[in-house]
CSV table of C-alpha atoms in Angstrom, one decimal:
chain,number,residue,atom,x,y,z
A,256,MET,CA,-118.8,22.7,-41.7
A,257,VAL,CA,-118.3,26.1,-43.3
A,258,ALA,CA,-116.8,27.7,-40.2
A,259,ARG,CA,-113.4,29.1,-41.0
A,260,HIS,CA,-110.5,28.0,-38.9
A,261,GLU,CA,-109.4,31.4,-37.8
A,262,THR,CA,-108.4,32.6,-34.3
A,263,HIS,CA,-109.6,36.1,-33.3
A,264,PRO,CA,-108.3,37.9,-30.2
A,265,GLY,CA,-110.6,37.1,-27.3
A,266,ASN,CA,-112.5,34.2,-28.8
A,267,ALA,CA,-109.9,31.6,-27.5
A,268,ALA,CA,-110.7,29.3,-30.4
A,269,ALA,CA,-107.2,27.7,-30.0
A,270,ALA,CA,-106.7,28.3,-26.2
A,271,GLY,CA,-108.4,27.6,-22.9
A,272,PRO,CA,-109.1,24.4,-20.9
A,273,ALA,CA,-109.1,21.1,-22.8
A,274,GLU,CA,-112.9,20.7,-22.4
A,275,PHE,CA,-113.5,24.1,-24.0
A,276,ARG,CA,-111.1,23.5,-26.9
A,277,ALA,CA,-112.9,20.1,-27.5
A,278,ALA,CA,-116.3,21.8,-27.4
A,279,VAL,CA,-115.2,24.5,-30.0
A,280,GLU,CA,-113.8,21.8,-32.2
A,281,SER,CA,-117.1,20.0,-32.1
A,282,MET,CA,-118.9,23.2,-33.3
A,283,ARG,CA,-116.9,22.8,-36.5
A,284,ARG,CA,-118.2,19.3,-37.1
A,285,ALA,CA,-121.8,20.3,-37.3
A,286,SER,CA,-123.6,19.7,-40.6
A,287,LEU,CA,-125.7,22.6,-41.8
A,288,ARG,CA,-128.1,23.0,-44.7
A,289,PRO,CA,-126.6,24.4,-47.9
A,290,GLU,CA,-128.6,27.5,-47.5
A,291,VAL,CA,-126.7,28.4,-44.3
A,292,PHE,CA,-123.5,30.3,-44.7
A,293,CYS,CA,-121.6,30.2,-41.4
A,294,GLU,CA,-118.2,31.4,-40.2
A,295,GLU,CA,-116.4,32.1,-37.0
A,296,MET,CA,-116.5,35.6,-35.6
A,297,PRO,CA,-114.9,37.5,-32.7
A,298,ALA,CA,-116.6,36.4,-29.4
A,299,PRO,CA,-117.5,38.7,-26.5
A,300,GLN,CA,-114.6,38.9,-24.0
A,301,ARG,CA,-116.3,40.1,-20.8
A,302,ILE,CA,-119.1,37.7,-20.2
A,303,ALA,CA,-117.0,34.6,-19.4
A,304,PRO,CA,-113.3,33.6,-19.2
A,305,TRP,CA,-113.6,31.7,-22.4
A,306,SER,CA,-115.9,32.1,-25.4
A,307,SER,CA,-116.2,31.3,-29.1
A,308,ALA,CA,-118.8,32.5,-31.6
A,309,LEU,CA,-120.3,31.8,-35.0
A,310,SER,CA,-122.3,34.0,-37.3
A,311,GLY,CA,-124.8,32.7,-39.9
A,312,ASP,CA,-126.8,33.9,-42.8
A,313,VAL,CA,-129.6,32.1,-44.6
A,314,THR,CA,-129.4,32.8,-48.4
A,315,VAL,CA,-131.5,31.5,-51.2
A,316,ASP,CA,-131.0,32.5,-54.8
A,317,GLU,CA,-128.5,35.1,-53.7
A,318,GLU,CA,-131.1,36.8,-51.4
A,319,ASP,CA,-130.3,37.1,-47.7
A,320,LEU,CA,-133.4,36.0,-45.8
A,321,GLY,CA,-132.2,35.8,-42.2
A,322,THR,CA,-129.2,36.0,-40.0
A,323,GLY,CA,-128.0,34.8,-36.6
A,324,ARG,CA,-125.3,34.3,-34.1
A,325,LEU,CA,-124.3,31.5,-31.7
A,326,ILE,CA,-122.0,32.1,-28.8
A,327,LEU,CA,-120.5,29.4,-26.5
A,328,LEU,CA,-119.4,30.6,-23.1
A,329,HIS,CA,-117.3,28.7,-20.6
A,330,ASP,CA,-116.5,29.3,-17.0
A,331,PRO,CA,-114.5,26.4,-15.4
A,332,ALA,CA,-115.5,27.7,-12.0
A,333,GLY,CA,-119.2,27.3,-12.8
A,334,ASN,CA,-121.9,29.9,-12.8
A,335,ASP,CA,-125.0,29.7,-10.6
A,336,ALA,CA,-127.1,31.6,-13.2
A,337,TRP,CA,-126.2,29.0,-15.8
A,338,ASP,CA,-126.5,25.9,-13.6
A,339,GLY,CA,-123.3,24.7,-15.3
A,340,THR,CA,-119.9,25.6,-16.7
A,341,PHE,CA,-121.1,26.2,-20.3
A,342,ARG,CA,-123.8,28.4,-21.7
A,343,CYS,CA,-125.1,28.9,-25.3
A,344,VAL,CA,-126.3,32.3,-26.4
A,345,ALA,CA,-128.2,32.4,-29.7
A,346,TYR,CA,-129.8,35.1,-31.8
A,347,ALA,CA,-131.8,34.7,-35.0
A,348,ARG,CA,-133.6,37.4,-37.1
A,349,ALA,CA,-135.7,36.9,-40.2
A,350,ASP,CA,-138.0,38.9,-42.5
A,351,ILE,CA,-141.5,37.5,-42.4
A,352,ASP,CA,-144.9,38.2,-44.1
A,353,PRO,CA,-146.4,41.3,-42.6
A,354,GLU,CA,-149.7,39.4,-42.0
A,355,LEU,CA,-147.8,36.8,-40.0
A,356,GLY,CA,-146.2,39.6,-38.0
A,357,SER,CA,-149.6,40.7,-36.6
A,358,ASP,CA,-150.4,37.2,-35.4
A,359,PRO,CA,-150.6,37.3,-31.6
A,360,MET,CA,-149.4,33.7,-31.4
A,361,LEU,CA,-146.2,34.4,-33.3
A,362,ALA,CA,-144.0,35.0,-30.2
A,363,ALA,CA,-145.0,31.6,-28.7
A,364,VAL,CA,-144.6,29.9,-32.0
A,365,GLY,CA,-141.1,31.5,-32.5
A,366,TRP,CA,-140.0,30.1,-29.1
A,367,SER,CA,-141.3,26.7,-30.0
A,368,TRP,CA,-139.1,26.7,-33.1
A,369,LEU,CA,-136.1,26.8,-30.9
A,370,VAL,CA,-137.3,24.2,-28.4
A,371,GLU,CA,-138.3,21.8,-31.2
A,372,ALA,CA,-135.0,22.3,-33.1
A,373,LEU,CA,-133.0,21.4,-30.0
A,374,ASP,CA,-135.1,18.4,-29.3
A,375,ALA,CA,-135.1,17.2,-32.9
A,376,HIS,CA,-131.3,17.3,-33.0
A,377,GLY,CA,-130.8,15.7,-29.6
A,378,ALA,CA,-129.2,18.7,-28.2
A,379,GLY,CA,-129.6,18.0,-24.4
A,380,HIS,CA,-130.0,21.2,-22.4
A,381,HIS,CA,-131.6,22.9,-19.4
A,382,ALA,CA,-132.2,26.3,-17.9
A,383,ALA,CA,-133.4,27.8,-21.2
A,384,SER,CA,-134.6,31.4,-21.3
A,385,GLY,CA,-135.1,34.1,-23.9
A,386,THR,CA,-137.4,36.5,-25.8
A,387,VAL,CA,-139.2,36.7,-29.1
A,388,THR,CA,-139.7,40.1,-30.6
A,389,CYS,CA,-142.0,40.9,-33.6
A,390,VAL,CA,-141.5,44.2,-35.3
A,391,THR,CA,-143.9,45.5,-38.1
A,392,THR,CA,-143.4,48.6,-40.2
A,393,GLU,CA,-146.1,50.4,-42.2
A,394,SER,CA,-145.5,53.5,-44.3
A,395,PHE,CA,-147.8,56.5,-44.5
A,396,GLY,CA,-148.1,59.8,-46.4
A,397,GLY,CA,-145.6,60.2,-49.2
A,398,MET,CA,-144.3,56.7,-48.5
A,399,ALA,CA,-147.8,55.1,-48.4
A,400,ASP,CA,-147.1,53.2,-51.6
A,401,GLU,CA,-144.3,51.2,-50.0
A,402,ALA,CA,-145.2,47.7,-48.8
A,403,GLY,CA,-145.2,47.0,-45.1
A,404,THR,CA,-142.5,44.8,-43.6
A,405,ALA,CA,-142.1,42.6,-40.6
A,406,GLN,CA,-139.3,40.9,-38.8
A,407,VAL,CA,-139.1,38.3,-36.0
A,408,GLU,CA,-136.1,38.2,-33.6
A,409,ILE,CA,-135.4,35.3,-31.3
A,410,ARG,CA,-132.9,35.8,-28.5
A,411,ALA,CA,-132.2,32.8,-26.3
A,412,SER,CA,-129.7,31.1,-24.0
A,413,TRP,CA,-129.5,27.6,-22.6
A,414,THR,CA,-127.1,25.4,-20.7
A,415,PRO,CA,-126.0,22.5,-22.8
A,416,ASP,CA,-125.8,19.1,-21.0
A,417,VAL,CA,-122.3,17.7,-20.6
A,418,ASP,CA,-121.3,14.1,-20.4
A,419,GLU,CA,-120.1,12.2,-17.3
A,420,ASP,CA,-116.5,13.5,-17.8
A,421,GLY,CA,-117.6,17.1,-18.2
A,422,GLY,CA,-117.2,17.1,-22.0
A,423,LEU,CA,-119.5,18.8,-24.4
A,424,ASP,CA,-120.3,17.9,-28.0
A,425,MET,CA,-121.7,21.2,-29.5
A,426,SER,CA,-122.4,19.8,-33.0
A,427,ALA,CA,-126.1,19.2,-32.2
A,428,HIS,CA,-126.5,22.6,-30.7
A,429,VAL,CA,-125.0,24.3,-33.8
A,430,GLU,CA,-127.3,22.2,-36.1
A,431,ALA,CA,-130.3,23.2,-34.0
A,432,TRP,CA,-129.4,26.9,-34.3
A,433,GLY,CA,-129.0,26.5,-38.0
A,434,GLU,CA,-132.5,24.9,-38.2
A,435,LEU,CA,-133.9,27.7,-36.1
A,436,MET,CA,-132.7,30.2,-38.6
A,437,CYS,CA,-134.1,28.2,-41.6
A,438,THR,CA,-137.5,27.7,-39.9
A,439,ALA,CA,-137.7,31.4,-39.1
A,440,VAL,CA,-137.3,32.4,-42.8
A,441,GLY,CA,-139.9,29.8,-43.8
A,442,LEU,CA,-137.8,27.2,-45.4
A,443,PRO,CA,-139.5,23.7,-45.4
A,444,PRO,CA,-137.9,21.1,-43.1
A,445,VAL,CA,-135.6,18.5,-44.6
A,446,PRO,CA,-137.6,15.4,-45.1
A,447,GLU,CA,-137.1,12.6,-42.6
A,448,GLY,CA,-134.4,10.2,-43.7
A,449,VAL,CA,-132.7,12.8,-45.8
A,450,THR,CA,-129.4,14.1,-44.5
A,451,ALA,CA,-128.6,17.8,-45.0
A,452,ILE,CA,-125.4,18.3,-47.1
A,453,PRO,CA,-122.7,19.9,-44.9
A,454,SER,CA,-122.1,23.5,-45.9
A,455,ARG,CA,-118.9,24.5,-47.6
A,456,ARG,CA,-117.0,27.7,-47.1
A,457,GLY,CA,-118.5,30.5,-49.1
A,458,GLN,CA,-121.7,28.7,-50.1
A,459,ARG,CA,-124.6,31.1,-50.4
A,460,GLY,CA,-127.6,28.9,-50.9
A,461,THR,CA,-129.0,27.0,-53.8
């Protein structure tokens, strides 16, 4: 995967309990579409004892179409609100056609993009929650000639399922997040039977 093997203060990429370190390492094994540029970033330090984070951009023909973040949280003591010891927090934002932004069903469709991506990649999970926000901008007066714009933002969290030994393979969850970003910007899905080429560091689309 394109994630850079760097350690930032607070993201504990090279520290923490063994199950957390293994989960972070599995994030780096994810295969993302070549349009997705992904790298590690500093993770929030106050939400959980251990955390690691990725940032991602979807770029085609040197044009940035969407962006996102994925954060893995870990609390060995467990968290009642999570119903587990791990929690994924994801964010995706994409520019969309202004006409699509006025569709009253867009929010529900945006949430289905996440659910379907998790299911398609076999990313077992439970206790999912989140929001979908659609923002449209229209110009008036002296700016009336400027075209309208629209964006969709998906913010979500879910508890990834662990195996019988409490281990967590995060690769499927990272791949689902990558697909969510690609779907949000309108890229067609990879045909069935075709494997996405793993992204390389610095790759910015095709």
